[in-house]
């Protein structure tokens, strides 16, 4: 007997049940519910030349549906989620409407074309592909003249058949890789059908598609690295040891060096047998691993002191497959074994509780909290935080004229008082460095003054025609972080420079924490809103563009929250692919007419709406914020960047949103 499944994505509204101590009549929570989203319908026609069509509406946050059939007949009665309605059409093409009603009276209306033809489907074209990112998932699309729907018999042991609208993607994940007979049948209102059959090889993804997350910057004394591109590794005198039970291969993933272990029972490695490696000051052990989807073998790490005797082994926890897993273990967990001390570690082993077919390993190291503080990352610059005084910073382009700095409250920064307005470059601070022609850079810095005034910041040449790319920045009496994206269009040199031209207006100028980095590509579209609402939506509704305003030639997102409620009740999002297990950096400018908080993050646009987010306190000053966000346990091609704004009243303005993959 065949198991027939319809592609339904019905999200029922979950109502919060309050305890008996709450007011049973309190329905304020209803006001925060968003309008129904992701509305469509699954349409199936009966193949008997009668024109009988079954319509199953789909959506999220829906209390009931009403179908307008588009043929002049009366609309349907109210349809509860999960139910269907039938209707008899004459032959023709119709624009049906699906009205989805929410609990709080908000409705969403979409139009869907229904083609009823008593002619058998013709010109059936089928595409069958292995999914590029989901192991053993097959995606099928089918098109055919006169067809309204199609079904796919995936040929698996459970005889799974899925029915979909013509032109839609139908996906299925097999339990095992292998060759399967896939049959696609296209249906119109005619009795006759069109069929396509293919012997298709379903593949399993046996290697990570992306590199492991990059480790953070650490001082050399705070880390003992066994294997990582980020740090200097200790010398391993044996890798693998002759007594290892695994196939070992040093390879790369997206340019990142990794270990590939196949048929892993245990991998042994030796630091040195004379004195071993001193791990006694290290507080944590880190390792990244990747195993294929469906793998369940448990992994562990063993450290051994053969000088004094003793060893201890610790599990990496429940195995998570199909994505990079970053594991951090407190070194105290190794105290439970018979390891006498950690000052002379000579052997390390990566174990499996059974033979693991495929295991990728990266970033295997031991570390402790910084003993010198987090430090400042000035990127391509030297002494970007001025803590070494004027080092590398000069006035203009004169290498022998150091820039003025002051120290206040233990913090050192550049400071100059412009007492007479003139040419912008008449008062200047620069640092020379190599700028590559046509490369794009990100310049960030803190700046403030004793008055509201403007400065010019950018990159450019230190001689010749002094070609540059720069922007005017309006600074205030508040210490504010600014981010500029600058392209060295048509210029570049070994002795180019970062520049700040300050002479056009009077007033004190203070600059600190200057960083210059080669820009990574923004994963978002229209992050500066200069194309209006393009790609930005309210909630997860693709047909509901986010509100924007244009002030002084600058366009940005803007909304006035007049009633506090659920954070997600006022939301702006942009959908994009988020990869499970990856770490992202989100930067944006935000400000308000009051001091208030917002929520920013990344997450899913459906299902359980899993996300990683942070609360950000914004003020009346335009401020740049940076968040580091890991997609832990979730990922999807239609995930999103999200800003939830509804918890507090007050205007929220957002601009210059950048999402990059770490």
XYZ file of C-alpha atoms in Angstrom, residues 133-136 204-208 289-299 316-327 356 358-360 580-581 633-634:
40
model
C 23.547 21.290 1.338
C 21.256 18.592 2.804
C 22.632 15.063 2.738
C 20.503 12.472 0.900
C 25.333 11.443 0.805
C 27.335 14.547 1.748
C 30.539 13.113 3.215
C 32.532 16.318 3.659
C 31.779 19.750 5.147
C 34.594 18.213 14.506
C 32.313 17.345 11.572
C 30.674 13.993 10.857
C 28.176 13.179 8.078
C 24.443 13.427 8.681
C 23.157 10.400 10.569
C 26.484 9.513 12.207
C 26.035 8.627 15.887
C 29.388 7.374 17.171
C 30.606 9.231 20.241
C 33.985 10.983 20.098
C 32.859 15.457 23.455
C 29.208 14.996 24.357
C 26.227 13.859 22.309
C 27.181 13.579 18.656
C 25.678 16.186 16.361
C 26.012 15.339 12.673
C 25.945 17.221 9.399
C 27.539 20.468 10.601
C 30.679 21.730 12.328
C 30.494 21.390 16.110
C 32.691 23.611 18.286
C 33.408 21.899 21.594
C 33.557 6.068 12.736
C 34.248 9.833 8.412
C 35.443 12.459 10.918
C 36.882 15.893 10.104
C 23.775 25.860 10.724
C 26.814 26.004 12.989
C 21.153 24.282 15.976
C 19.385 26.002 13.108
